[in-house]
XYZ file of N, CA and C in Angstrom:
180
model
N 0.830 -1.171 -0.004
C 0.014 0.005 0.008
C 0.882 1.245 -0.004
N 0.497 2.237 -0.727
C 1.253 3.485 -0.817
C 0.791 4.455 0.260
N 1.684 5.286 0.728
C 1.364 6.279 1.697
C 1.792 7.661 1.197
N 1.086 8.685 1.610
C 1.425 10.077 1.270
C 1.740 10.840 2.553
N 2.627 11.786 2.455
C 2.991 12.601 3.615
C 2.162 13.842 3.573
N 1.582 14.219 4.703
C 0.776 15.412 4.827
C 1.233 16.153 6.092
N 0.793 17.395 6.182
C 1.188 18.222 7.352
C -0.074 18.859 7.922
N -0.098 18.973 9.234
C -1.230 19.687 9.853
C -0.655 20.680 10.856
N -1.467 21.667 11.144
C -1.085 22.736 12.098
C -1.887 22.530 13.355
N -1.141 22.436 14.473
C -1.784 22.224 15.785
C -1.420 23.328 16.747
N -2.395 23.686 17.611
C -2.085 24.660 18.623
C -1.266 23.982 19.725
N -0.877 24.751 20.706
C -0.003 24.226 21.737
C -0.644 23.135 22.641
N -1.989 23.057 22.574
C -2.690 21.986 23.321
C -2.918 20.756 22.471
N -2.389 20.766 21.201
C -2.543 19.604 20.343
C -3.815 19.564 19.540
N -4.600 20.652 19.527
C -5.837 20.699 18.729
C -5.461 21.050 17.282
N -6.099 20.382 16.335
C -5.809 20.645 14.903
C -6.484 21.921 14.496
N -5.680 22.836 13.928
C -6.196 24.094 13.411
C -6.385 24.058 11.896
N -5.540 23.315 11.196
C -5.639 23.167 9.743
C -4.994 21.825 9.417
N -5.496 21.184 8.375
C -5.085 19.828 8.097
C -4.918 19.591 6.579
N -4.181 18.514 6.272
C -4.075 18.005 4.914
C -3.247 18.878 3.969
N -2.220 19.547 4.501
C -1.310 20.323 3.641
C -0.389 19.348 2.939
N -0.197 19.533 1.615
C 0.754 18.735 0.883
C 2.098 19.463 0.840
N 2.110 20.750 1.057
C 3.296 21.570 0.978
C 3.716 21.982 2.407
N 4.867 21.503 2.859
C 5.328 21.803 4.204
C 5.514 23.287 4.402
N 5.998 24.004 3.390
C 6.212 25.467 3.528
C 4.944 26.230 3.797
N 3.809 25.814 3.201
C 2.515 26.440 3.449
C 2.125 26.191 4.884
N 2.285 24.986 5.382
C 1.907 24.665 6.773
C 2.754 25.443 7.738
N 4.061 25.561 7.476
C 4.929 26.299 8.354
C 4.593 27.799 8.360
N 4.245 28.346 7.212
C 3.848 29.764 7.138
C 2.623 30.038 8.013
N 1.571 29.171 7.873
C 0.398 29.348 8.698
C 0.701 29.136 10.181
N 1.483 28.134 10.498
C 1.875 27.870 11.920
C 2.557 29.075 12.487
N 3.417 29.719 11.755
C 4.137 30.888 12.238
C 3.143 32.028 12.523
N 2.180 32.211 11.645
C 1.138 33.232 11.843
C 0.315 32.986 13.094
N 0.042 31.708 13.376
C -0.838 31.319 14.466
C -0.090 30.948 15.751
N 1.219 31.058 15.734
C 2.060 30.620 16.872
C 1.712 29.172 17.256
N 1.768 28.318 16.243
C 1.393 26.922 16.419
C 2.520 26.020 15.889
N 2.291 24.707 15.961
C 3.272 23.704 15.527
C 2.817 23.029 14.261
N 3.777 22.518 13.485
C 3.507 21.719 12.306
C 3.783 20.280 12.651
N 2.836 19.382 12.328
C 2.983 17.977 12.587
C 2.937 17.260 11.235
N 3.962 16.409 10.982
C 3.992 15.625 9.757
C 3.323 14.285 10.064
N 2.488 13.788 9.133
C 1.871 12.487 9.292
C 1.771 11.805 7.920
N 1.544 10.520 7.974
C 1.426 9.759 6.707
C 0.050 9.077 6.767
N -0.545 9.003 5.563
C -1.804 8.296 5.467
C -1.814 7.506 4.178
N -2.596 6.446 4.075
C -2.694 5.672 2.841
C -3.191 6.548 1.679
N -2.673 6.312 0.534
C -3.160 7.022 -0.657
C -2.023 7.324 -1.632
N -2.395 8.065 -2.647
C -1.434 8.449 -3.672
C -1.482 9.924 -3.907
N -0.330 10.572 -4.215
C -0.305 11.946 -4.602
C -0.496 12.008 -6.102
N -1.512 12.615 -6.503
C -1.793 12.807 -7.928
C -1.216 14.139 -8.374
N -0.660 14.189 -9.586
C -0.137 15.494 -10.040
C -1.258 16.490 -10.176
N -0.989 17.745 -9.816
C -2.011 18.781 -10.005
C -2.027 19.210 -11.469
N -3.206 19.350 -12.002
C -3.319 19.762 -13.398
C -3.402 21.295 -13.435
N -2.698 21.850 -14.386
C -2.726 23.277 -14.565
C -4.011 23.675 -15.259
N -4.328 24.932 -15.237
C -5.522 25.431 -15.898
C -5.466 25.135 -17.384
N -4.248 25.168 -17.993
C -4.060 24.836 -19.413
C -4.495 23.396 -19.677
N -4.079 22.479 -18.831
C -4.408 21.085 -18.994
C -5.918 20.879 -18.860
N -6.498 21.559 -17.881
C -7.944 21.426 -17.691
C -8.759 21.920 -18.908
N -8.309 23.037 -19.445
C -9.003 23.645 -20.626
C -8.784 22.712 -21.843
N -7.639 22.145 -21.977
C -7.380 21.223 -23.104
C -8.211 19.947 -22.985
N -8.522 19.549 -21.766
C -9.315 18.321 -21.583
C -10.790 18.529 -21.954
N -11.216 19.782 -21.965
C -12.636 20.066 -22.286
C -12.789 19.935 -23.754
């Protein structure tokens, strides 16, 4: 089974403030704004490539 790495932002009491970040830098930026921590976790699944607007328009 494949696993994907995700990041969540938690307050100092361990409560989740935001979840399912694929980009660690985004999670860290939000955590810095909220004075919170970033937690890395893994879950089953696959990372699919993000399609650009050009690809989406071409598919129509």
